[in-house]
Amino acid sequence: MKAATMKAAIAMATLSTVMATAATTTIDSTHRTLQSNAPDSTTTCPTSLLDESTVDACLTWQKSESSKYNCTADSYLSSLTPGKYAGLTANYLSFNTEQAFPHFPERAEMLTRCTGGTIIFSEASDIAVDPITDIGSADAVGAEIYDAYVMIYSFTREASSLGLLETLNERIRENTVNLQYEDMFPKVRNMGEYRKDGKTNIDLLMADGDFFTPVIRIDLLERDGLPMPHTWDDLVEIARFYNGTDLNDDGESHDDWGFCIYPRTGSGFNDAWIPELMYSTWATTDQTRGIQEGFLFDEETLDPNIGTGFEKAMNYWKDLWPLSADACITSTFVEGRCAIGIAPPGCWKSVFVNTDEGGVAWRDRTNGDWGPVLRDENGEALWRPTFKDGTYAEPYRLKPLGSLEVIDRETDTLVECGPNTCPKGEKIKHSNELPKDDRANRLVD
C-alpha cells in the first residue's frame, strides 16, 4: 500500500488592514484637478479654485514624492501605487526566518522601497504557542501586538472558529492574477480553509507545505540492471547495495552513501521532522484505508498502537540510519555521492531547478561546500550522471514507498496487501506499462 506523508505546513496569516486602508492624495496633472484616493470615495476639486502657483507647487511636490519610491522590481510591485503605504507600519511575528523564510525580509524591503510601508519582523521562540498567545483563544484574550504571523496551520482552528483571523476570500479574489492562487497545490491550499456557517473561509495564505519526496539515481539502476524500488524493503536493499561504493567516478568511496535524507541529526529546528519520516513508514502498514483512518492510537482505548507495524517501521530506520548522510545542508547529493534521497521539495530545487549550475555534478569545493560545477575548457561539466546513451540522467522522482504487507488489526499480524486488506493500495506496474516519456521504462522489472 502506498502512503504519503506531509509535515505540518507553515501557514501565514494576513497582514491587518492597517496597510490596506491607507489613503494617498495625488494631483492629476492632465486634468489639473486635486484627487483623493481614499478607499471609500474619490473626490475631485476644480483647479479654478486655486491659483496657478499653488497648483504648480503641488505638481512639483507630487513629482518629488513619487521619485522617492521604486516599484520596478517585478510585475507585482509595479501594480502598486508608489508611496501607497507611506508612514504605515505592520508588525509581523515570524519564526526561524533565517533558515525557513530568508526571502520574506527581502520582499519586505522591496515593498518598503515601493510603497513606503514598513514591516517589522519579530521572532517567535515557540511557533505553536507564541502566535496563539497574541491572537487569543477561548480561554484568554490575546495581546494583539502583531498584525500577521507565521503559524502551523493545524494550530489555528480555534482562532478560526472564534473569528479571530481575518478572512482572506475577498483579498484573494481581487488579486488572483498576482497571487496565482489556483496554481497552488490543492491539498496545501485547502489546509488554509475553515468551514464555518456553511461557508468556506480562507483564513490562512499557505506559504509552505512539504512532502517527503523520494528521488533516486536512475543511471545507477540502469547501469547495474536493477528495478525501480517500490517498497521500504526495496529501498533498504538498494541502499545497502550502493553504500560505500564509488557513485560519482571520482575514485573514492569512503564518503559515498546508499541513502541521503533531510532532516538528519544536526539540522536545527527541523530535527523535529525526523519522527514524521518514521511515522510515514509506519503508516504504510497500519493506515490502509486512507487518511480518515487513524493509526497512532487504538480507536476504543486511545492506547498507543505500538505493535508489529510500528516495530517493522522502526527496524527499517535502524537499517537505513547507518547507511545515510545529509541530503540538503551539505552538497553530498548534488555531488553524486548518494544513490537515493528523501527530503522535502525545497531541498531538491538545487537538483531540478537551474540545472546549469544545479543538478548533480562534480563541484569545486576550494572555498567550501556547494561550490560551482567543475567544467572543462569547453564549458561542459567534467562529470554528470548519464544514461548509457550519454544523456544527462537527472535523478528520478518516484512515488512514496509502500509495503506488500499490512497489519491485521484484529491479530496484530502482517498479512498480504490485497483488495480487501488495503483497498487504497496501487498495483505495481511493469516497465512496459509506463508512459513512453517515463524514464523508468528503460529499467528491468
Short mmCIF file of C-alpha atoms in Angstrom, two decimals:
data_model
loop_
_atom_site.label_atom_id
_atom_site.label_comp_id
_atom_site.label_asym_id
_atom_site.label_seq_id
_atom_site.Cartn_x
_atom_site.Cartn_y
_atom_site.Cartn_z
CA MET A 1 0.00 0.00 0.00
CA LYS A 2 1.26 3.45 -0.85
CA ALA A 3 1.08 6.16 1.79
CA ALA A 4 2.48 9.67 1.56
CA THR A 5 3.15 11.95 4.47
CA MET A 6 3.03 15.70 4.78
CA LYS A 7 4.67 17.68 7.50
CA ALA A 8 2.75 20.36 9.33
CA ALA A 9 2.73 23.07 6.68
CA ILE A 10 3.69 26.58 7.65
CA ALA A 11 0.81 28.99 7.19
CA MET A 12 0.89 32.77 7.09
CA ALA A 13 -1.98 34.77 8.47
CA THR A 14 -2.93 38.05 6.83
CA LEU A 15 -1.44 41.44 7.38
CA SER A 16 -4.10 43.53 9.09
CA THR A 17 -5.99 46.24 7.33
CA VAL A 18 -3.61 48.84 8.74
CA MET A 19 -1.73 48.84 5.44
CA ALA A 20 -4.58 48.04 3.10
CA THR A 21 -6.70 51.08 4.03
CA ALA A 22 -4.06 53.73 3.51
CA ALA A 23 -5.15 56.77 1.55
CA THR A 24 -2.97 58.97 -0.64
CA THR A 25 -3.60 62.35 -2.19
CA THR A 26 -2.47 62.96 -5.74
CA ILE A 27 -2.94 65.56 -8.42
CA ASP A 28 -3.92 64.54 -11.91
CA SER A 29 -1.56 66.65 -14.00
CA THR A 30 -3.52 66.06 -17.18
CA HIS A 31 -6.82 67.45 -15.89
CA ARG A 32 -5.18 69.67 -13.26
CA THR A 33 -7.56 68.50 -10.57
CA LEU A 34 -6.88 67.54 -6.98
CA GLN A 35 -7.79 63.91 -6.46
CA SER A 36 -8.08 61.86 -3.24
CA ASN A 37 -7.65 58.07 -3.45
CA ALA A 38 -9.25 57.24 -0.12
CA PRO A 39 -10.59 53.68 -0.07
CA ASP A 40 -14.22 54.69 0.44
CA SER A 41 -14.51 57.55 -2.04
CA THR A 42 -12.85 59.60 -4.77
CA THR A 43 -13.33 63.37 -4.90
CA THR A 44 -12.04 65.99 -7.28
CA CYS A 45 -11.72 69.73 -6.85
CA PRO A 46 -11.65 72.20 -9.79
CA THR A 47 -8.24 73.78 -10.12
CA SER A 48 -10.01 77.06 -10.86
CA LEU A 49 -10.44 77.41 -7.10
CA LEU A 50 -6.65 77.54 -6.70
CA ASP A 51 -4.18 79.98 -8.14
CA GLU A 52 -1.72 78.77 -10.74
CA SER A 53 1.31 78.92 -8.45
CA THR A 54 -0.36 76.68 -5.85
CA VAL A 55 -1.24 74.05 -8.45
CA ASP A 56 2.29 74.17 -9.88
CA ALA A 57 3.74 73.81 -6.41
CA CYS A 58 1.53 70.81 -5.75
CA LEU A 59 2.52 69.16 -9.02
CA THR A 60 6.19 69.73 -8.23
CA TRP A 61 5.69 68.22 -4.78
CA GLN A 62 3.87 65.22 -6.23
CA LYS A 63 6.68 64.57 -8.70
CA SER A 64 9.32 64.76 -5.98
CA GLU A 65 7.31 62.42 -3.75
CA SER A 66 6.83 59.77 -6.45
CA SER A 67 10.54 59.78 -7.23
CA LYS A 68 11.21 58.55 -3.69
CA TYR A 69 9.74 55.14 -4.48
CA ASN A 70 10.85 52.29 -6.71
CA CYS A 71 8.21 49.78 -7.85
CA THR A 72 10.09 48.36 -10.83
CA ALA A 73 11.48 45.17 -9.22
CA ASP A 74 8.73 42.90 -10.59
CA SER A 75 5.24 42.90 -12.09
CA TYR A 76 3.51 42.67 -8.72
CA LEU A 77 5.25 45.73 -7.27
CA SER A 78 4.68 47.65 -10.49
CA SER A 79 0.94 47.14 -9.97
CA LEU A 80 1.09 49.06 -6.66
CA THR A 81 0.79 52.81 -6.21
CA PRO A 82 4.17 54.31 -5.30
CA GLY A 83 4.06 55.60 -1.74
CA LYS A 84 0.69 53.94 -1.10
CA TYR A 85 1.53 52.94 2.48
CA ALA A 86 3.94 55.77 3.34
CA GLY A 87 4.29 56.18 7.09
CA LEU A 88 2.41 52.98 7.97
CA THR A 89 3.86 50.05 9.91
CA ALA A 90 2.82 46.40 10.30
CA ASN A 91 4.21 44.07 12.97
CA TYR A 92 4.97 40.54 11.78
CA LEU A 93 5.70 37.57 14.05
CA SER A 94 7.93 35.19 12.14
CA PHE A 95 9.76 32.02 13.12
CA ASN A 96 13.09 30.50 12.09
CA THR A 97 13.24 33.20 9.42
CA GLU A 98 16.91 32.87 8.50
CA GLN A 99 16.58 29.18 7.65
CA ALA A 100 12.95 28.77 6.59
CA PHE A 101 11.93 32.14 5.11
CA PRO A 102 15.04 34.17 4.25
CA HIS A 103 13.23 35.73 1.28
CA PHE A 104 10.48 37.28 3.42
CA PRO A 105 12.62 40.17 4.80
CA GLU A 106 13.98 40.75 1.30
CA ARG A 107 10.45 41.06 -0.08
CA ALA A 108 9.51 43.35 2.81
CA GLU A 109 12.38 45.70 1.91
CA MET A 110 11.22 45.76 -1.71
CA LEU A 111 7.70 46.61 -0.54
CA THR A 112 9.08 49.45 1.58
CA ARG A 113 11.03 50.89 -1.36
CA CYS A 114 7.88 50.78 -3.45
CA THR A 115 5.11 51.83 -1.06
CA GLY A 116 6.82 53.45 1.91
CA GLY A 117 5.16 51.00 4.30
CA THR A 118 7.33 49.18 6.83
CA ILE A 119 7.03 45.58 8.06
CA ILE A 120 8.79 44.99 11.36
CA PHE A 121 9.89 41.38 11.85
CA SER A 122 9.96 39.70 15.27
CA GLU A 123 10.99 36.11 16.01
CA ALA A 124 8.74 33.72 17.91
CA SER A 125 10.50 31.35 20.27
CA ASP A 126 7.72 28.75 20.01
CA ILE A 127 5.77 28.61 16.76
CA ALA A 128 2.99 26.59 18.40
CA VAL A 129 2.42 28.87 21.41
CA ASP A 130 3.51 32.45 20.68
CA PRO A 131 1.10 33.30 17.82
CA ILE A 132 -1.90 31.95 19.74
CA THR A 133 -0.87 33.92 22.84
CA ASP A 134 -1.02 37.09 20.75
CA ILE A 135 -4.18 36.22 18.79
CA GLY A 136 -6.15 34.92 21.76
CA SER A 137 -8.27 31.87 22.47
CA ALA A 138 -11.50 30.86 24.16
CA ASP A 139 -9.69 30.97 27.49
CA ALA A 140 -7.66 34.16 27.17
CA VAL A 141 -7.73 37.50 25.39
CA GLY A 142 -4.73 37.95 23.12
CA ALA A 143 -2.18 40.73 23.44
CA GLU A 144 -2.83 41.67 19.78
CA ILE A 145 0.60 43.19 19.29
CA TYR A 146 1.12 41.69 15.83
CA ASP A 147 -0.73 42.09 12.55
CA ALA A 148 0.43 38.88 10.90
CA TYR A 149 2.04 35.59 11.82
CA VAL A 150 3.84 32.53 10.55
CA MET A 151 1.85 29.66 12.05
CA ILE A 152 1.44 25.91 11.82
CA TYR A 153 -1.92 25.52 10.11
CA SER A 154 -3.18 22.76 12.40
CA PHE A 155 -2.87 25.08 15.43
CA THR A 156 -5.18 27.76 14.02
CA ARG A 157 -8.59 26.08 14.11
CA GLU A 158 -9.75 27.58 17.39
CA ALA A 159 -8.78 31.07 16.25
CA SER A 160 -10.71 30.49 13.01
CA SER A 161 -13.78 29.21 14.85
CA LEU A 162 -13.76 32.31 17.08
CA GLY A 163 -13.36 34.67 14.14
CA LEU A 164 -10.01 35.99 15.38
CA LEU A 165 -8.31 35.75 11.99
CA GLU A 166 -9.20 37.94 9.05
CA THR A 167 -10.92 36.00 6.27
CA LEU A 168 -8.95 36.49 3.05
CA ASN A 169 -11.52 35.48 0.43
CA GLU A 170 -12.09 38.99 -0.92
CA ARG A 171 -8.41 39.92 -0.89
CA ILE A 172 -7.56 36.77 -2.85
CA ARG A 173 -10.43 37.32 -5.29
CA GLU A 174 -9.17 40.84 -6.02
CA ASN A 175 -5.56 39.67 -6.56
CA THR A 176 -5.88 36.30 -8.28
CA VAL A 177 -3.60 37.31 -11.17
CA ASN A 178 -0.71 38.34 -8.91
CA LEU A 179 -1.20 35.61 -6.32
CA GLN A 180 -1.73 32.79 -8.87
CA TYR A 181 -3.76 31.20 -6.10
CA GLU A 182 -5.17 28.41 -8.27
CA ASP A 183 -1.63 27.34 -9.10
CA MET A 184 -1.06 26.28 -5.50
CA PHE A 185 -1.08 22.53 -4.86
CA PRO A 186 -4.75 21.82 -3.99
CA LYS A 187 -4.06 19.78 -0.85
CA VAL A 188 -1.84 22.51 0.57
CA ARG A 189 -4.24 25.27 -0.49
CA ASN A 190 -7.14 23.55 1.29
CA MET A 191 -5.22 23.49 4.55
CA GLY A 192 -5.72 27.24 4.82
CA GLU A 193 -9.52 26.92 4.67
CA TYR A 194 -12.00 26.73 7.52
CA ARG A 195 -15.62 25.72 7.07
CA LYS A 196 -17.96 27.88 9.16
CA ASP A 197 -21.69 28.63 8.96
CA GLY A 198 -21.96 26.86 5.61
CA LYS A 199 -19.16 28.93 4.05
CA THR A 200 -15.53 28.14 3.29
CA ASN A 201 -13.36 30.86 4.79
CA ILE A 202 -9.76 31.24 3.66
CA ASP A 203 -8.10 32.32 6.89
CA LEU A 204 -4.53 31.36 6.04
CA LEU A 205 -2.38 32.05 3.00
CA MET A 206 -0.27 28.91 2.86
CA ALA A 207 3.43 29.67 2.48
CA ASP A 208 4.90 26.18 2.66
CA GLY A 209 3.66 22.60 2.55
CA ASP A 210 6.29 19.90 2.50
CA PHE A 211 6.11 16.30 1.38
CA PHE A 212 8.91 13.86 1.90
CA THR A 213 9.83 13.26 -1.72
CA PRO A 214 12.00 10.26 -2.68
CA VAL A 215 14.46 10.57 -5.58
CA ILE A 216 16.91 8.03 -6.95
CA ARG A 217 19.95 7.95 -9.23
CA ILE A 218 18.22 6.22 -12.12
CA ASP A 219 21.52 5.97 -14.02
CA LEU A 220 22.84 3.59 -11.37
CA LEU A 221 19.79 1.34 -11.69
CA GLU A 222 20.17 1.23 -15.48
CA ARG A 223 23.90 0.54 -15.24
CA ASP A 224 23.53 -2.30 -12.76
CA GLY A 225 20.33 -3.85 -14.12
CA LEU A 226 18.24 -3.08 -11.02
CA PRO A 227 14.50 -2.37 -10.90
CA MET A 228 12.86 0.76 -9.51
CA PRO A 229 12.19 0.42 -5.77
CA HIS A 230 8.53 0.40 -4.70
CA THR A 231 8.65 -0.73 -1.08
CA TRP A 232 10.68 0.04 2.03
CA ASP A 233 12.24 -3.42 1.70
CA ASP A 234 13.39 -2.46 -1.82
CA LEU A 235 14.83 0.79 -0.51
CA VAL A 236 16.87 -0.89 2.22
CA GLU A 237 18.21 -3.44 -0.27
CA ILE A 238 19.33 -0.79 -2.77
CA ALA A 239 20.83 1.45 -0.06
CA ARG A 240 22.89 -1.47 1.21
CA PHE A 241 23.98 -2.36 -2.33
CA TYR A 242 25.38 1.11 -3.09
CA ASN A 243 26.59 2.27 0.30
CA GLY A 244 30.36 2.71 0.43
CA THR A 245 30.82 2.34 -3.34
CA ASP A 246 32.13 4.97 -5.77
CA LEU A 247 28.94 6.62 -7.05
CA ASN A 248 30.40 9.61 -8.92
CA ASP A 249 33.51 8.17 -10.60
CA ASP A 250 35.94 10.23 -8.54
CA GLY A 251 37.89 7.17 -7.44
CA GLU A 252 36.76 7.47 -3.83
CA SER A 253 34.11 5.50 -1.96
CA HIS A 254 34.63 6.30 1.73
CA ASP A 255 32.16 9.22 1.63
CA ASP A 256 29.59 7.78 -0.78
CA TRP A 257 26.25 6.77 0.69
CA GLY A 258 23.40 4.48 -0.15
CA PHE A 259 20.84 6.84 1.33
CA CYS A 260 20.66 10.60 1.95
CA ILE A 261 17.89 12.27 3.95
CA TYR A 262 16.79 15.61 5.29
CA PRO A 263 16.45 16.25 8.11
CA ARG A 264 19.23 14.31 9.69
CA THR A 265 20.54 14.99 13.20
CA GLY A 266 22.10 18.45 13.24
CA SER A 267 19.58 20.30 11.05
CA GLY A 268 18.40 22.52 13.90
CA PHE A 269 14.69 23.10 14.40
CA ASN A 270 13.88 20.76 11.51
CA ASP A 271 15.19 17.79 13.50
CA ALA A 272 11.57 17.72 14.71
CA TRP A 273 10.65 16.25 11.31
CA ILE A 274 12.65 13.06 11.90
CA PRO A 275 9.78 11.34 13.76
CA GLU A 276 7.49 12.27 10.86
CA LEU A 277 9.75 10.34 8.49
CA MET A 278 9.32 7.33 10.73
CA TYR A 279 5.56 7.81 11.13
CA SER A 280 5.23 7.89 7.34
CA THR A 281 6.90 4.49 7.18
CA TRP A 282 4.66 3.16 9.93
CA ALA A 283 1.57 4.39 8.04
CA THR A 284 2.33 2.16 5.05
CA THR A 285 1.45 -0.93 7.07
CA ASP A 286 -1.06 0.40 9.63
CA GLN A 287 -3.11 3.04 7.76
CA THR A 288 -4.73 1.03 5.00
CA ARG A 289 -8.00 2.87 4.30
CA GLY A 290 -6.96 6.46 3.76
CA ILE A 291 -6.23 9.48 5.92
CA GLN A 292 -9.63 9.28 7.63
CA GLU A 293 -8.35 6.17 9.41
CA GLY A 294 -6.10 6.83 12.38
CA PHE A 295 -3.19 4.57 13.23
CA LEU A 296 -1.34 6.17 16.14
CA PHE A 297 -3.90 5.17 18.81
CA ASP A 298 -6.47 2.45 19.42
CA GLU A 299 -9.87 3.84 18.47
CA GLU A 300 -11.58 2.42 21.56
CA THR A 301 -8.99 2.80 24.33
CA LEU A 302 -6.69 5.51 22.90
CA ASP A 303 -3.75 3.32 23.87
CA PRO A 304 -0.76 3.80 21.52
CA ASN A 305 -0.78 1.26 18.69
CA ILE A 306 2.77 0.12 19.44
CA GLY A 307 2.83 -3.29 17.84
CA THR A 308 4.06 -5.27 14.88
CA GLY A 309 3.65 -2.46 12.32
CA PHE A 310 5.49 0.06 14.48
CA GLU A 311 8.31 -2.42 15.09
CA LYS A 312 8.64 -3.12 11.38
CA ALA A 313 8.86 0.60 10.57
CA MET A 314 11.46 1.28 13.23
CA ASN A 315 13.55 -1.67 12.03
CA TYR A 316 13.66 -0.15 8.53
CA TRP A 317 15.12 3.03 10.01
CA LYS A 318 17.56 1.09 12.17
CA ASP A 319 18.86 -0.42 8.94
CA LEU A 320 18.86 2.86 6.98
CA TRP A 321 20.36 5.26 9.51
CA PRO A 322 23.96 3.96 9.37
CA LEU A 323 23.75 3.95 5.56
CA SER A 324 22.71 7.61 5.41
CA ALA A 325 24.10 11.14 5.22
CA ASP A 326 22.56 14.60 4.92
CA ALA A 327 20.74 15.36 1.67
CA CYS A 328 20.22 19.11 1.93
CA ILE A 329 22.57 21.14 4.12
CA THR A 330 25.69 19.65 2.55
CA SER A 331 26.36 19.09 -1.15
CA THR A 332 26.65 15.31 -0.75
CA PHE A 333 23.68 14.54 -3.00
CA VAL A 334 24.34 17.17 -5.68
CA GLU A 335 27.95 15.97 -5.98
CA GLY A 336 26.71 12.50 -6.89
CA ARG A 337 27.69 10.79 -3.64
CA CYS A 338 24.21 9.42 -2.83
CA ALA A 339 22.17 6.70 -4.51
CA ILE A 340 18.78 7.53 -3.00
CA GLY A 341 17.42 10.65 -1.33
CA ILE A 342 14.34 11.50 0.72
CA ALA A 343 13.73 15.15 1.62
CA PRO A 344 11.16 17.96 1.27
CA PRO A 345 10.81 19.51 -2.21
CA GLY A 346 12.78 22.62 -1.26
CA CYS A 347 15.89 20.50 -0.83
CA TRP A 348 15.60 19.21 -4.38
CA LYS A 349 15.39 22.64 -6.04
CA SER A 350 19.15 22.68 -6.46
CA VAL A 351 18.83 19.41 -8.35
CA PHE A 352 15.80 20.08 -10.53
CA VAL A 353 15.84 23.87 -10.93
CA ASN A 354 18.56 25.80 -12.72
CA THR A 355 20.42 22.66 -13.75
CA ASP A 356 23.16 24.72 -15.39
CA GLU A 357 24.70 25.48 -12.00
CA GLY A 358 22.45 23.00 -10.24
CA GLY A 359 21.94 19.35 -10.97
CA VAL A 360 24.23 16.52 -9.98
CA ALA A 361 27.88 17.18 -10.92
CA TRP A 362 31.40 17.40 -9.59
CA ARG A 363 31.85 20.70 -7.78
CA ASP A 364 34.72 22.98 -6.82
CA ARG A 365 34.97 22.93 -3.03
CA THR A 366 38.03 25.17 -2.79
CA ASN A 367 36.04 27.78 -0.89
CA GLY A 368 33.77 25.39 0.96
CA ASP A 369 30.73 23.27 0.25
CA TRP A 370 28.27 23.97 -2.57
CA GLY A 371 30.93 25.25 -4.96
CA PRO A 372 30.33 25.84 -8.68
CA VAL A 373 30.18 22.97 -11.16
CA LEU A 374 33.62 21.91 -12.36
CA ARG A 375 33.87 22.39 -16.14
CA ASP A 376 36.27 21.61 -18.97
CA GLU A 377 37.75 24.09 -21.44
CA ASN A 378 34.53 23.94 -23.49
CA GLY A 379 32.36 24.81 -20.52
CA GLU A 380 30.95 21.32 -20.17
CA ALA A 381 30.62 19.71 -16.76
CA LEU A 382 33.55 17.41 -16.08
CA TRP A 383 31.16 14.78 -14.75
CA ARG A 384 27.43 14.30 -14.52
CA PRO A 385 25.45 11.06 -14.14
CA THR A 386 24.49 9.80 -17.58
CA PHE A 387 22.43 7.06 -19.14
CA LYS A 388 24.03 4.51 -21.40
CA ASP A 389 23.17 6.72 -24.38
CA GLY A 390 25.27 9.57 -22.89
CA THR A 391 22.41 11.90 -21.95
CA TYR A 392 22.19 13.53 -18.53
CA ALA A 393 20.38 11.27 -16.06
CA GLU A 394 18.54 13.68 -13.83
CA PRO A 395 17.59 11.96 -10.56
CA TYR A 396 14.20 10.30 -10.80
CA ARG A 397 11.32 11.34 -8.56
CA LEU A 398 9.28 8.35 -7.54
CA LYS A 399 6.10 7.78 -5.57
CA PRO A 400 6.29 7.39 -1.79
CA LEU A 401 7.34 3.91 -0.84
CA GLY A 402 4.82 1.31 0.27
CA SER A 403 4.57 -2.21 1.66
CA LEU A 404 3.44 -5.56 0.29
CA GLU A 405 2.19 -6.47 3.76
CA VAL A 406 -0.21 -4.64 6.06
CA ILE A 407 -1.40 -5.07 9.63
CA ASP A 408 -4.47 -7.11 10.50
CA ARG A 409 -5.71 -5.06 13.47
CA GLU A 410 -7.58 -7.96 14.99
CA THR A 411 -4.48 -10.16 15.30
CA ASP A 412 -1.66 -7.56 15.04
CA THR A 413 -0.03 -9.71 12.37
CA LEU A 414 1.19 -8.87 8.89
CA VAL A 415 -0.99 -10.08 6.01
CA GLU A 416 -0.63 -9.72 2.26
CA CYS A 417 -1.82 -6.43 0.78
CA GLY A 418 -4.86 -7.08 -1.39
CA PRO A 419 -8.23 -5.56 -2.38
CA ASN A 420 -9.78 -6.38 0.99
CA THR A 421 -6.86 -5.76 3.31
CA CYS A 422 -5.63 -2.50 1.72
CA PRO A 423 -8.22 -1.08 -0.69
CA LYS A 424 -6.15 2.09 -1.21
CA GLY A 425 -3.19 0.07 -2.48
CA GLU A 426 -1.87 0.50 -6.02
CA LYS A 427 -0.75 -2.16 -8.45
CA ILE A 428 2.96 -2.03 -9.23
CA LYS A 429 3.28 -1.52 -12.97
CA HIS A 430 5.77 -3.32 -15.20
CA SER A 431 8.17 -1.08 -17.07
CA ASN A 432 6.40 -1.76 -20.38
CA GLU A 433 3.17 -0.41 -18.85
CA LEU A 434 4.66 3.00 -18.13
CA PRO A 435 4.12 6.03 -20.42
CA LYS A 436 6.59 6.43 -23.25
CA ASP A 437 8.09 9.56 -21.68
CA ASP A 438 8.61 7.89 -18.31
CA ARG A 439 12.35 7.33 -17.98
CA ALA A 440 11.78 4.33 -15.73
CA ASN A 441 10.61 2.29 -18.71
CA ARG A 442 14.28 1.65 -19.54
CA LEU A 443 14.73 -0.34 -16.33
CA VAL A 444 14.27 -4.03 -15.73
CA ASP A 445 11.30 -5.30 -13.69
#
